[in-house]
Structures are given as C-alpha cells and as structure tokens.
CSV table of C-alpha atoms in Angstrom, one decimal:
chain,number,residue,atom,x,y,z
A,247,MET,CA,98.1,128.9,128.5
A,248,VAL,CA,99.2,132.5,128.6
A,249,ARG,CA,96.7,134.7,126.7
A,250,ARG,CA,98.6,137.5,125.2
A,251,ARG,CA,97.1,140.8,124.3
A,252,VAL,CA,96.6,141.3,120.5
A,253,ALA,CA,95.8,144.2,118.3
A,254,PHE,CA,95.1,144.7,114.6
A,255,ILE,CA,95.8,147.4,112.2
A,256,ALA,CA,94.0,147.6,108.8
A,257,SER,CA,94.3,150.2,106.1
A,258,THR,CA,93.1,151.4,102.7
A,259,GLY,CA,96.6,150.8,101.3
A,260,ARG,CA,99.7,152.8,100.9
A,261,THR,CA,99.6,154.1,104.5
A,262,ALA,CA,103.2,153.1,105.7
A,263,THR,CA,102.0,150.0,107.5
A,264,MET,CA,105.5,148.5,107.2
A,265,SER,CA,107.0,151.5,109.0
A,266,MET,CA,104.2,151.2,111.6
A,267,ALA,CA,105.0,147.6,112.2
A,268,THR,CA,108.8,148.3,112.5
A,269,THR,CA,108.2,151.2,115.0
A,270,LEU,CA,105.8,149.1,117.1
A,271,ASP,CA,108.1,146.1,117.1
A,272,SER,CA,110.9,148.3,118.6
A,273,LEU,CA,108.8,148.8,121.8
A,274,PRO,CA,109.6,146.6,124.8
A,275,ARG,CA,107.7,143.3,124.9
A,276,VAL,CA,105.8,144.1,121.7
A,277,ALA,CA,106.0,141.9,118.6
A,278,ALA,CA,104.5,143.5,115.4
A,279,PHE,CA,104.1,141.7,112.1
A,280,HIS,CA,103.6,143.3,108.7
A,281,GLU,CA,101.4,141.0,106.5
A,282,GLY,CA,102.7,138.0,108.3
A,283,HIS,CA,106.4,139.0,108.3
A,284,HIS,CA,108.5,140.2,111.2
A,285,PRO,CA,110.3,143.5,110.3
A,286,GLY,CA,113.7,142.0,111.3
A,287,ASP,CA,113.3,138.9,109.1
A,288,PRO,CA,111.2,140.0,106.1
A,289,PRO,CA,111.8,137.0,103.8
A,290,THR,CA,110.3,134.5,106.3
A,291,PRO,CA,106.6,134.7,107.3
A,292,HIS,CA,106.0,134.2,111.0
A,293,LEU,CA,102.2,134.3,110.7
A,294,PRO,CA,100.3,132.3,108.0
A,295,LEU,CA,99.9,134.4,104.9
A,296,ILE,CA,96.4,135.5,103.8
A,297,ASN,CA,97.4,136.9,100.4
A,298,LEU,CA,95.0,134.5,98.5
A,299,GLN,CA,92.2,134.5,101.0
A,300,ASN,CA,91.6,138.2,101.3
A,301,GLY,CA,90.1,138.8,97.9
A,302,PRO,CA,87.5,136.0,98.1
A,303,ALA,CA,86.8,136.9,101.8
A,304,TRP,CA,85.8,140.4,100.7
A,305,HIS,CA,82.6,138.9,99.3
A,306,ASP,CA,82.2,135.9,101.6
A,307,GLU,CA,81.7,136.5,105.3
A,308,GLU,CA,81.9,132.8,106.1
A,309,LEU,CA,85.3,132.5,104.4
A,310,ALA,CA,86.5,135.6,106.3
A,311,ASN,CA,85.4,134.0,109.6
A,312,ARG,CA,87.1,130.7,108.8
A,313,THR,CA,90.3,132.4,107.7
A,314,VAL,CA,90.6,134.3,111.0
A,315,VAL,CA,89.8,131.2,113.0
A,316,GLU,CA,92.4,129.1,111.2
A,317,ARG,CA,95.1,131.7,110.7
A,318,ARG,CA,94.7,134.4,113.3
A,319,ASP,CA,93.6,132.6,116.4
A,320,ASP,CA,95.2,133.2,119.8
A,321,ALA,CA,97.4,130.1,119.6
A,322,THR,CA,98.8,131.1,116.2
A,323,LEU,CA,99.5,134.7,117.2
A,324,GLY,CA,101.1,133.6,120.5
A,325,ALA,CA,103.3,131.0,118.8
A,326,ALA,CA,104.7,133.6,116.5
A,327,ALA,CA,105.9,135.8,119.4
A,328,PRO,CA,106.3,133.7,122.5
A,329,GLY,CA,108.2,136.3,124.5
A,330,ALA,CA,105.8,139.2,123.8
A,331,ASP,CA,103.1,140.7,126.0
A,332,LEU,CA,101.4,142.3,123.0
A,333,VAL,CA,101.2,141.0,119.4
A,334,VAL,CA,100.2,143.5,116.7
A,335,ASP,CA,99.1,142.3,113.3
A,336,VAL,CA,99.5,145.1,110.7
A,337,ALA,CA,98.3,144.5,107.2
A,338,PHE,CA,96.4,146.0,104.2
A,339,TYR,CA,94.8,142.7,103.8
A,340,ASN,CA,93.2,142.9,107.2
A,341,ALA,CA,90.6,145.2,105.7
A,342,PRO,CA,88.4,142.4,104.3
A,343,LEU,CA,88.8,140.5,107.6
A,344,LEU,CA,88.2,143.3,110.1
A,345,GLY,CA,84.7,142.2,111.1
A,346,ALA,CA,85.8,138.6,111.4
A,347,LEU,CA,88.8,139.7,113.5
A,348,ALA,CA,86.5,141.6,115.8
A,349,ARG,CA,84.3,138.6,116.3
A,350,GLN,CA,87.3,136.2,117.0
A,351,HIS,CA,89.0,138.8,119.2
A,352,PRO,CA,86.2,140.9,120.8
A,353,THR,CA,88.5,142.8,123.2
A,354,ALA,CA,91.4,143.4,120.8
A,355,PRO,CA,91.9,147.1,119.8
A,356,LEU,CA,91.4,147.7,116.1
A,357,LEU,CA,93.0,150.6,114.3
A,358,VAL,CA,92.0,151.7,110.7
A,359,VAL,CA,94.4,154.0,108.8
A,360,PHE,CA,92.7,155.9,106.0
A,361,ARG,CA,94.3,157.7,103.1
A,362,ARG,CA,92.7,160.3,100.9
A,363,CYS,CA,91.6,159.3,97.4
A,364,GLU,CA,93.9,161.3,95.3
A,365,THR,CA,97.1,160.4,97.0
A,366,PHE,CA,96.1,156.8,97.3
A,367,VAL,CA,95.4,156.5,93.6
A,368,ARG,CA,98.7,158.3,92.7
A,369,SER,CA,100.7,155.8,94.8
A,370,ALA,CA,98.6,152.6,94.4
A,371,THR,CA,100.9,151.1,91.8
A,372,ILE,CA,103.9,151.9,89.7
A,373,VAL,CA,103.7,152.3,85.9
A,374,ASP,CA,107.0,150.7,84.9
A,375,GLY,CA,109.0,147.9,86.4
A,376,GLU,CA,108.1,145.4,89.1
A,377,ASP,CA,106.0,146.8,91.9
A,378,ARG,CA,107.1,144.7,94.9
A,379,GLN,CA,104.4,146.1,97.2
A,380,PRO,CA,101.4,146.7,95.0
A,381,ALA,CA,98.4,147.9,96.8
A,382,GLY,CA,96.3,148.7,93.8
A,383,TRP,CA,95.5,147.7,90.2
A,384,PRO,CA,98.1,148.2,87.5
A,385,GLU,CA,97.1,149.4,84.1
A,386,PRO,CA,95.5,146.5,82.2
A,387,ALA,CA,98.1,146.6,79.4
A,388,LYS,CA,101.1,146.3,81.8
A,389,THR,CA,103.1,143.1,81.5
A,390,LEU,CA,103.2,141.7,85.1
A,391,THR,CA,106.0,139.8,86.8
A,392,ASP,CA,105.3,136.5,88.5
A,393,ARG,CA,105.2,138.3,91.9
A,394,GLU,CA,102.7,140.8,90.6
A,395,ARG,CA,100.5,138.1,89.1
A,396,PHE,CA,100.5,136.3,92.4
A,397,VAL,CA,99.5,139.4,94.3
A,398,GLU,CA,96.7,140.0,91.8
A,399,LEU,CA,95.1,136.6,92.7
A,400,GLY,CA,94.1,138.0,96.0
A,401,ARG,CA,93.4,141.6,95.1
A,402,LEU,CA,90.0,143.1,95.8
A,403,ARG,CA,87.6,143.4,92.9
A,404,PRO,CA,83.8,144.1,92.4
A,405,HIS,CA,81.2,141.4,93.1
A,406,PRO,CA,80.6,139.5,89.8
A,407,SER,CA,76.9,140.5,89.8
A,408,SER,CA,77.6,144.3,90.2
A,409,ALA,CA,77.5,147.0,87.7
A,410,ALA,CA,81.1,147.8,88.5
A,411,ALA,CA,82.1,144.2,87.5
A,412,ALA,CA,80.3,144.6,84.2
A,413,ALA,CA,82.2,147.9,83.5
A,414,TRP,CA,85.5,146.5,84.8
A,415,PRO,CA,87.0,145.4,81.5
A,416,THR,CA,86.7,148.9,80.1
A,417,TRP,CA,88.2,150.7,83.1
A,418,SER,CA,91.8,152.0,83.3
A,419,GLY,CA,94.1,151.3,86.2
A,420,VAL,CA,93.2,154.7,87.6
A,421,GLN,CA,89.4,154.0,87.5
A,422,ARG,CA,89.9,150.6,89.1
A,423,ASN,CA,91.9,152.1,91.9
A,424,ILE,CA,89.3,154.8,92.5
A,425,TRP,CA,86.8,151.9,92.8
A,426,LEU,CA,89.2,150.1,95.2
A,427,TRP,CA,89.6,153.2,97.4
A,428,HIS,CA,85.9,153.8,97.6
A,429,ALA,CA,85.0,150.2,98.3
A,430,VAL,CA,87.6,149.7,101.1
A,431,ASN,CA,87.0,153.1,102.6
A,432,SER,CA,83.2,152.6,102.7
A,433,ARG,CA,83.4,149.3,104.4
A,434,LEU,CA,86.1,150.3,106.9
A,435,THR,CA,84.2,153.5,107.8
A,436,ALA,CA,81.1,151.5,108.5
A,437,LEU,CA,83.1,149.1,110.7
A,438,VAL,CA,84.7,151.9,112.6
A,439,ASP,CA,81.2,153.3,113.3
A,440,GLU,CA,79.9,149.9,114.3
A,441,LEU,CA,82.7,148.4,116.4
A,442,PRO,CA,83.3,149.9,119.9
A,443,GLN,CA,87.0,148.7,119.9
A,444,ALA,CA,87.8,150.4,116.6
A,445,ALA,CA,89.5,153.7,116.1
A,446,SER,CA,90.8,155.5,113.0
A,447,VAL,CA,93.5,157.9,111.9
A,448,PHE,CA,94.4,159.5,108.5
A,449,PHE,CA,97.7,158.7,107.0
A,450,GLU,CA,98.1,162.3,106.1
A,451,GLN,CA,97.8,163.2,109.8
A,452,LEU,CA,100.5,160.7,110.7
A,453,ALA,CA,102.8,161.9,108.0
A,454,ALA,CA,102.4,165.5,109.2
A,455,ASP,CA,103.1,164.6,112.8
C-alpha cells in the first residue's frame, strides 16, 4: 500500500482556511480538503465529516482519538486523493483533534493558524441573516436556520462543571466568542509548544503578506 504524506492545518476560526485549502490544492500532486470538502467540488464531502464529533471531543480525549482513528486514518486520507503525493486536511474543527492527529500521524506536519481576539470576535458570526460558515456563537436571541442549528450541535462550549458553563446562559454572543477564542488559543498554544512537528502563524501576518 502506498503511504502518502499527510499534513494538517487547524485554526482558531475565521483564518481563511478555505482559501488556504484552495491555494494548496492548486500545487502539483497536492490534494487539500477544507472541512472534508474538495475546493473544486464543495457540495460533496470527500473525507468523513466531523462536524458533530468536534464539540464532544473537546472534552473527551478518548473520543478524539477514536474519531481520528475512524475518520482520519491513512487509508481514508489516501482514498480521498488517490493521485496525490501529499494530502492536506484543513479545518477549524481540527483544533479539538490536534493532539489525537499527532498521535495517529506522528510524522505529519501540523500548522496552527492563530487570529487575534478582537478581529476574531468581530468576524466570528453575522448578526442578521444566515451565516453559512459560522465559526463562533450567535447572539442568544437570534433565530437560527436549520444549517446554523446543525453547526451549533458541534460547536465548542465550556465543560458542564466549569464556572464558565454556569455563567453561559447570562452571556452575550460577544462574551461567548471571547471565551471560545481564549479556550481554543490556550489549547493550541500548549500543543504547539509540546509537539515537535507543530508550527504556527498568525492570520494577520498571512493577510499582510
């Protein structure tokens, strides 16, 4: 069996990961997927989706490991891109799975894309109308579409036993997205420091370049 090289990109959200996947996929013999979808065929997932697993996996390391073993193993990644030498999985929802991805693919490069708090919170969701790519929490009073309700099923939230969970019902969308930014950034920063195959870049740096 041919063992293709694989790489993973995770982010704190709203970091142009779709554009990254499109750019990487344009390179020779590289296949890049954005949250399971190929940039040239967005309606059809080529990798098993993890929309519903990433939220619970945030608090459950065993579930994170099982999700990666079942949905991001070498065979699954290779079958999605049989002609590629390098397969790149780009996704915001890789953040809860990054440690598990490193364990399953110990030689795979990992890139984390950070974004600063203020610009993330400002862009995490839209106030009116359907947000087709929601990274953050909407205002609690917003009437959600079916798509937005589905995405919310897997969105990251505080552990039920935490003080943040107790305060959650009183928080606005802005407060919830500040919590989201801090929680994801804190975990990803620790993983970048811990994992030798991990590197990081700021979205603002990419945008400036």
